[in-house]
XYZ file of C-alpha atoms in Angstrom:
152
model
C 0.072 0.076 -0.060
C 2.932 2.465 0.796
C 4.219 1.841 -2.680
C 0.914 2.473 -4.307
C 0.526 5.743 -2.428
C 4.156 6.995 -3.513
C 3.340 5.751 -7.334
C 0.389 8.046 -7.206
C 2.023 10.810 -5.528
C 4.804 10.778 -8.165
C 2.486 10.607 -10.790
C 0.705 13.501 -10.005
C 3.697 15.828 -9.535
C 5.543 14.530 -12.598
C 4.200 16.265 -15.940
C 5.037 13.377 -18.066
C 2.015 11.358 -16.070
C -0.492 13.994 -16.833
C -2.585 14.058 -19.693
C -2.718 17.427 -21.796
C -6.180 18.425 -22.807
C -5.729 19.713 -26.408
C -8.460 22.323 -27.447
C -9.033 22.126 -31.136
C -10.154 25.545 -32.517
C -13.377 25.846 -34.823
C -11.345 26.709 -37.608
C -9.259 23.487 -37.287
C -12.617 21.467 -36.916
C -14.057 23.034 -40.333
C -11.000 22.930 -42.185
C -10.026 19.152 -40.982
C -11.611 17.062 -43.834
C -14.098 17.288 -46.624
C -17.543 17.627 -45.811
C -20.383 15.886 -47.074
C -24.364 15.845 -46.554
C -25.805 13.765 -43.549
C -29.544 15.286 -43.309
C -31.279 18.417 -43.369
C -34.666 19.871 -43.791
C -37.089 22.834 -42.679
C -37.725 23.584 -38.884
C -40.919 25.473 -39.226
C -41.264 26.285 -35.649
C -37.643 27.474 -35.180
C -37.017 24.923 -32.165
C -34.107 23.340 -33.512
C -36.060 20.136 -34.651
C -36.442 19.176 -38.641
C -40.065 18.869 -39.359
C -39.718 18.315 -42.972
C -36.639 16.611 -44.307
C -35.105 17.688 -47.665
C -35.774 13.968 -48.800
C -39.694 14.142 -48.124
C -39.825 17.714 -49.644
C -37.879 16.716 -52.732
C -35.777 19.911 -52.216
C -33.196 20.593 -53.151
C -32.745 18.083 -56.030
C -30.932 14.817 -55.145
C -27.895 15.799 -57.312
C -26.908 18.389 -54.543
C -27.247 15.728 -51.672
C -23.819 14.180 -52.933
C -21.720 17.357 -53.131
C -18.662 17.675 -50.980
C -17.630 20.794 -49.261
C -14.032 21.748 -48.513
C -13.195 24.851 -46.281
C -9.437 25.868 -46.680
C -7.371 27.678 -43.929
C -7.079 30.582 -46.121
C -10.975 31.459 -46.028
C -11.507 30.060 -49.504
C -13.556 26.776 -50.047
C -14.660 24.429 -53.089
C -17.788 22.891 -53.697
C -17.604 19.580 -55.592
C -20.451 18.492 -57.795
C -19.636 14.680 -56.653
C -20.807 11.744 -58.906
C -24.385 13.329 -59.520
C -23.851 16.736 -61.279
C -26.818 18.982 -61.530
C -25.841 20.377 -64.669
C -24.122 18.260 -66.980
C -22.117 20.717 -68.839
C -21.727 22.806 -65.729
C -18.099 22.903 -63.847
C -17.423 20.037 -61.525
C -16.421 22.241 -58.646
C -17.153 25.798 -57.781
C -15.295 28.193 -55.387
C -16.889 30.264 -52.245
C -15.298 32.096 -49.371
C -15.976 31.743 -45.652
C -15.482 32.828 -42.489
C -16.310 32.494 -38.978
C -18.008 35.560 -37.213
C -20.081 36.685 -34.190
C -17.622 35.098 -31.742
C -17.528 31.857 -33.952
C -20.969 31.084 -33.572
C -21.740 31.912 -37.354
C -20.526 30.686 -40.574
C -20.505 32.926 -43.300
C -20.360 31.623 -46.875
C -20.151 33.882 -50.054
C -19.825 33.162 -53.518
C -21.319 29.810 -55.005
C -21.314 28.492 -51.694
C -22.154 24.806 -50.776
C -24.463 23.578 -53.631
C -24.942 27.302 -54.321
C -26.425 28.091 -50.740
C -24.814 31.054 -49.163
C -25.268 33.473 -46.671
C -24.782 33.568 -42.754
C -25.494 30.196 -40.957
C -25.680 29.801 -37.219
C -23.434 26.980 -36.095
C -25.587 24.676 -34.264
C -22.986 21.641 -33.741
C -19.172 21.579 -34.367
C -17.374 18.258 -33.777
C -14.477 16.092 -35.215
C -17.128 14.570 -37.476
C -20.312 16.648 -37.620
C -20.972 20.418 -38.650
C -24.829 21.362 -38.191
C -25.951 24.737 -39.531
C -29.104 26.423 -39.445
C -30.070 29.605 -41.615
C -33.333 31.768 -40.752
C -35.294 32.147 -43.913
C -39.191 32.838 -45.256
C -40.935 30.361 -46.837
C -44.236 31.260 -48.670
C -44.701 33.886 -46.219
C -43.710 31.936 -42.945
C -40.620 32.433 -40.898
C -38.648 28.939 -40.668
C -35.026 27.748 -40.292
C -33.371 25.567 -42.838
C -31.267 22.939 -40.987
C -28.120 21.577 -42.805
C -26.209 18.671 -41.015
C -22.879 17.685 -42.583
C -20.265 14.800 -41.678
C -16.972 13.416 -42.627
């Protein structure tokens, strides 16, 4: 028992025994890898829950759902049309610009955006593998939020 207490005491004092907690920045999380569509839809009462999925609505078209988005460290980005291109003669990739804003709680996307969608999005979730975005909008005269969940 004496040796156990001695070992515990030594490990708490030696920095090599302590685990370092590494904080990953939001920019690092966003630029880590290519993002692909996971789920999305319309939140009609703006409570954070999707009431109507894109798949049920048929909007956006299925050709957008296989797009891939890459966010680069320099604030540029690339939208790749994926295997199913919406415009057969259109470009495979288009450029966009992005920036974190409002204390990194919002993501601003300009240019062609992700699948042609741009604007300021609220960051609902950002982890090593998921990016959840919401954008307030008006649809047929009603206020709603569009929710887009991406993964990699």
